[in-house]
Coordinates of C-alpha atoms and ligand atoms in Angstrom, one line a residue:
M1 CA 14.9 36.1 -118.8
K2 CA 14.2 33.5 -116.1
R3 CA 17.1 33.4 -113.7
R4 CA 18.2 30.9 -111.1
E5 CA 16.5 31.6 -107.8
I6 CA 18.3 30.6 -104.6
F7 CA 16.9 30.6 -101.1
A8 CA 19.7 30.2 -98.6
G9 CA 20.2 30.0 -94.9
N10 CA 23.4 30.9 -93.0
W11 CA 23.5 29.1 -89.7
K12 CA 26.6 31.0 -88.6
M13 CA 28.1 29.6 -85.3
Y14 CA 24.8 28.3 -83.9
K15 CA 23.2 24.9 -83.2
T16 CA 24.3 21.8 -81.4
Y17 CA 24.6 18.7 -83.6
Q18 CA 21.2 17.3 -82.5
D19 CA 19.5 20.7 -83.1
A20 CA 21.1 20.8 -86.5
V21 CA 19.7 17.4 -87.4
D22 CA 16.2 18.3 -86.1
L23 CA 16.2 21.6 -88.1
V24 CA 17.1 19.8 -91.3
K25 CA 14.4 17.2 -90.8
G26 CA 11.9 20.0 -90.1
L27 CA 12.9 21.9 -93.2
S28 CA 12.8 18.9 -95.5
A29 CA 9.3 18.0 -94.2
G30 CA 8.2 21.6 -95.0
V31 CA 9.5 22.0 -98.6
K32 CA 8.2 19.4 -101.0
K33 CA 8.5 21.1 -104.3
T34 CA 11.0 23.4 -105.9
D35 CA 8.8 25.9 -107.7
G36 CA 11.9 26.4 -109.8
R37 CA 13.8 27.4 -106.7
E38 CA 17.1 26.1 -105.2
Y39 CA 17.5 25.7 -101.5
A40 CA 20.8 25.9 -99.8
I41 CA 22.0 25.9 -96.1
F42 CA 25.4 27.0 -95.0
I43 CA 26.4 24.6 -92.2
P44 CA 29.0 24.9 -89.4
A45 CA 32.0 22.9 -90.7
P46 CA 32.0 20.1 -88.1
Y47 CA 28.5 19.0 -89.2
L48 CA 28.9 19.5 -92.9
R49 CA 29.4 15.9 -93.8
D50 CA 26.5 14.4 -91.8
I51 CA 24.1 17.2 -92.7
S52 CA 25.0 16.9 -96.4
S53 CA 24.2 13.1 -96.2
L54 CA 20.9 13.9 -94.4
C55 CA 20.1 16.4 -97.2
A56 CA 20.7 13.9 -100.0
D57 CA 17.0 12.9 -100.2
T58 CA 15.7 16.4 -99.7
L59 CA 15.4 19.5 -101.9
F60 CA 18.2 21.2 -99.8
V61 CA 21.9 21.2 -100.7
T62 CA 24.6 22.3 -98.3
G63 CA 27.5 24.8 -98.3
A64 CA 30.3 25.7 -96.0
Q65 CA 30.5 29.2 -94.5
N66 CA 34.2 29.7 -95.2
M67 CA 37.3 27.9 -96.3
Y68 CA 41.0 28.7 -97.0
F69 CA 42.2 28.9 -100.6
E70 CA 45.0 26.4 -100.4
N71 CA 44.4 22.7 -101.1
Q72 CA 46.4 21.5 -98.0
G73 CA 49.3 22.5 -95.8
A74 CA 50.3 23.8 -92.4
F75 CA 47.4 26.1 -91.9
T76 CA 46.2 25.1 -88.4
G77 CA 42.5 25.7 -87.9
E78 CA 41.6 26.1 -91.5
I79 CA 39.6 23.9 -93.9
S80 CA 40.4 23.4 -97.5
P81 CA 38.2 23.4 -100.7
L82 CA 39.0 19.8 -101.1
M83 CA 37.6 19.0 -97.6
V84 CA 34.5 21.1 -98.2
R85 CA 33.9 19.2 -101.4
D86 CA 34.7 15.9 -99.8
C87 CA 32.0 16.6 -97.2
G88 CA 29.3 16.8 -99.9
A89 CA 28.9 20.6 -100.1
A90 CA 27.6 22.2 -103.3
F91 CA 28.1 25.8 -102.3
I92 CA 30.7 27.9 -100.5
L93 CA 29.9 31.3 -98.9
I94 CA 32.7 33.7 -99.6
G95 CA 33.4 37.1 -98.2
H96 CA 30.5 37.3 -95.7
S97 CA 30.6 40.6 -93.9
E98 CA 31.5 38.8 -90.6
R99 CA 34.5 37.3 -92.3
R100 CA 35.5 40.7 -93.8
H101 CA 34.9 42.8 -90.7
I102 CA 35.7 40.5 -87.8
F103 CA 38.4 38.4 -89.4
H104 CA 39.8 41.1 -91.7
E105 CA 39.3 39.2 -95.0
T106 CA 40.4 41.4 -97.9
D107 CA 39.1 41.5 -101.5
E108 CA 42.2 39.7 -102.5
D109 CA 41.5 36.9 -100.1
V110 CA 37.9 36.7 -101.4
N111 CA 39.2 36.5 -105.0
K112 CA 41.7 33.7 -104.1
K113 CA 38.8 31.8 -102.4
V114 CA 36.5 32.2 -105.4
R115 CA 39.2 30.8 -107.7
A116 CA 39.9 27.9 -105.4
A117 CA 36.2 27.1 -105.2
L118 CA 35.9 27.0 -108.9
T119 CA 38.9 24.7 -109.2
H120 CA 37.2 22.3 -106.9
R121 CA 33.7 22.5 -108.4
L122 CA 32.2 24.4 -105.5
Q123 CA 29.7 27.1 -106.4
P124 CA 30.8 30.4 -104.8
M125 CA 28.2 32.6 -103.3
I126 CA 30.0 35.9 -103.0
C127 CA 28.8 38.4 -100.3
V128 CA 29.2 42.2 -100.9
G129 CA 27.7 45.2 -99.1
E130 CA 28.4 48.6 -97.6
L131 CA 28.8 49.7 -94.0
L132 CA 26.3 52.2 -92.6
N133 CA 28.8 55.1 -92.8
E134 CA 29.6 54.2 -96.4
R135 CA 25.9 54.4 -97.3
E136 CA 25.6 57.7 -95.4
N137 CA 28.6 59.1 -97.3
N138 CA 27.1 58.1 -100.6
E139 CA 29.9 55.5 -101.2
T140 CA 27.7 52.4 -101.7
L141 CA 28.3 52.2 -105.4
Q142 CA 32.1 52.6 -105.0
V143 CA 32.1 49.9 -102.3
L144 CA 30.1 47.5 -104.5
E145 CA 32.3 48.2 -107.4
R146 CA 35.5 47.5 -105.4
Q147 CA 34.1 44.3 -103.9
V148 CA 32.5 42.9 -107.0
K149 CA 35.5 43.6 -109.3
G150 CA 37.9 42.4 -106.6
A151 CA 36.1 39.1 -106.1
L152 CA 35.9 38.5 -109.8
L153 CA 39.4 39.4 -110.8
N154 CA 40.7 37.0 -113.5
I155 CA 37.5 34.9 -113.3
E156 CA 36.7 33.5 -116.8
K157 CA 33.4 34.2 -118.4
S158 CA 32.8 30.5 -118.7
D159 CA 32.9 30.1 -114.9
M160 CA 30.3 32.8 -114.3
A161 CA 27.3 30.4 -114.5
K162 CA 28.5 28.8 -111.2
I163 CA 28.6 32.1 -109.3
S164 CA 25.9 34.0 -107.3
I165 CA 26.2 37.3 -105.5
A166 CA 24.5 38.1 -102.2
Y167 CA 24.0 41.8 -101.6
E168 CA 24.1 42.2 -97.8
P169 CA 24.3 45.7 -96.5
V170 CA 26.3 45.4 -93.3
W171 CA 23.9 47.8 -91.5
A172 CA 21.0 45.3 -92.1
I173 CA 22.8 42.1 -91.0
G174 CA 21.5 40.9 -87.6
T175 CA 20.2 44.3 -86.8
G176 CA 16.5 43.9 -87.6
K177 CA 16.8 46.9 -90.0
V178 CA 16.0 45.3 -93.3
A179 CA 16.7 47.3 -96.5
T180 CA 13.5 48.5 -98.2
P181 CA 12.8 46.6 -101.4
E182 CA 13.6 49.8 -103.3
I183 CA 17.0 50.2 -101.7
A184 CA 17.8 46.5 -102.3
E185 CA 16.6 46.7 -105.9
E186 CA 18.7 49.8 -106.6
A187 CA 21.8 48.0 -105.2
H188 CA 21.1 44.9 -107.2
I189 CA 20.8 46.9 -110.4
S190 CA 24.2 48.5 -109.6
I191 CA 25.7 45.1 -109.1
R192 CA 24.3 43.9 -112.5
N193 CA 25.7 47.0 -114.1
I194 CA 29.2 46.3 -112.7
I195 CA 29.0 42.8 -114.0
K196 CA 27.7 44.0 -117.4
G197 CA 30.9 46.1 -117.6
L198 CA 33.0 43.1 -116.9
Y199 CA 31.2 40.3 -118.8
G200 CA 28.5 41.8 -120.9
S201 CA 24.7 41.9 -120.7
D202 CA 23.9 38.1 -121.0
I203 CA 25.9 37.3 -117.9
S204 CA 24.8 40.4 -116.0
E205 CA 21.1 39.5 -116.7
S206 CA 21.5 35.8 -115.8
I207 CA 23.6 35.9 -112.6
P208 CA 21.5 35.4 -109.5
V209 CA 21.7 38.3 -107.1
L210 CA 20.3 37.5 -103.6
Y211 CA 19.4 40.0 -100.9
G212 CA 20.5 39.4 -97.3
G213 CA 20.1 41.4 -94.1
S214 CA 17.3 40.9 -91.5
V215 CA 15.0 38.9 -93.9
K216 CA 12.0 37.7 -91.9
P217 CA 8.6 36.0 -92.7
D218 CA 6.9 39.5 -92.7
N219 CA 9.3 41.2 -95.1
I220 CA 10.1 38.5 -97.6
A221 CA 7.1 39.1 -99.9
G222 CA 8.0 42.7 -100.6
L223 CA 11.7 41.9 -101.3
Y224 CA 10.9 38.9 -103.5
K225 CA 8.6 40.7 -105.8
M226 CA 11.4 43.0 -107.0
N227 CA 12.6 42.2 -110.5
N228 CA 16.3 42.0 -109.6
I229 CA 16.1 40.1 -106.4
D230 CA 16.6 36.4 -107.2
G231 CA 16.2 34.9 -103.7
V232 CA 17.6 35.6 -100.2
L233 CA 20.4 34.8 -97.9
V234 CA 19.0 34.5 -94.4
G235 CA 20.9 34.4 -91.1
G236 CA 18.8 34.6 -87.9
A237 CA 15.5 33.6 -89.4
S238 CA 17.1 30.5 -91.0
L239 CA 17.6 28.9 -87.5
E240 CA 14.0 27.9 -86.8
T241 CA 11.6 26.1 -89.1
K242 CA 8.7 28.4 -88.1
D243 CA 10.7 31.4 -89.5
F244 CA 12.6 29.8 -92.4
L245 CA 9.7 27.8 -94.0
P246 CA 7.5 30.8 -94.6
I247 CA 10.5 32.5 -96.3
V248 CA 11.5 29.7 -98.6
N249 CA 7.8 29.0 -99.4
V250 CA 6.9 32.6 -100.2
K251 CA 4.3 32.8 -102.9
N252 CA 5.4 33.8 -106.4
Ligands
PEP301 C1 23.6 36.7 -92.8 O1 24.1 36.1 -91.9 O2 24.0 36.6 -94.0 C2 22.4 37.5 -92.6 C3 21.8 38.1 -93.5 O3 22.0 37.5 -91.3 P1 20.5 38.1 -90.8 O4 19.5 37.5 -91.6 O5 20.4 37.6 -89.3 O6 20.5 39.6 -90.9

């Protein structure tokens, strides 16, 4: 089965406005055909509207890196799904490990955000992944099960086509220690099995599962050739055209 393939960049809290504009111009000049791939960039919220407009004539779509789950209210400092949608985003990143571990987001928060995103026609990209000590204690499967089931609680089968999962082992994020293709593939198969238990094999076989964690131009080819890796979510190497273009343009 041919699945959606998504190549995504997460800019985190980097870039001035002008740097962001220059980066998008460089990326759009370097990607001229889709090859059946989708390209998304997760933008700092203050630039979301302008960068979404700039992306309108390119192959890239935008997403926000986080949002609150309420439509509006007295939630100082937060942004709502309505605002994200209004700024032209197609995707929303939910449950990134930096949100879970620095800002203490729970599986319940993640689930509320997934539901809010779907209500507002945003495509949730849900991040899951184990800590180093959880892997060393053989708890990876349990962690993935808890995070995937928690994120998808009460999500209807009919909404699953809008959802993608990013497997991002926390020990690989920003550390330069990429998971081997075999380790990533094994985790992706586990994620598909969990989804199969919840929604059946059609959905588990069709949902895009991306890998994230120290993806670089020199390791993308090995990861991308694995059967169950349907694209990548890239942090550090998405910040410069010289790094991100060879990743999104990796040969089939
Ligand atoms: C990320 O931010 O999701 C990420 C995977 O970061 P990096 O590529 O820098 O490890």
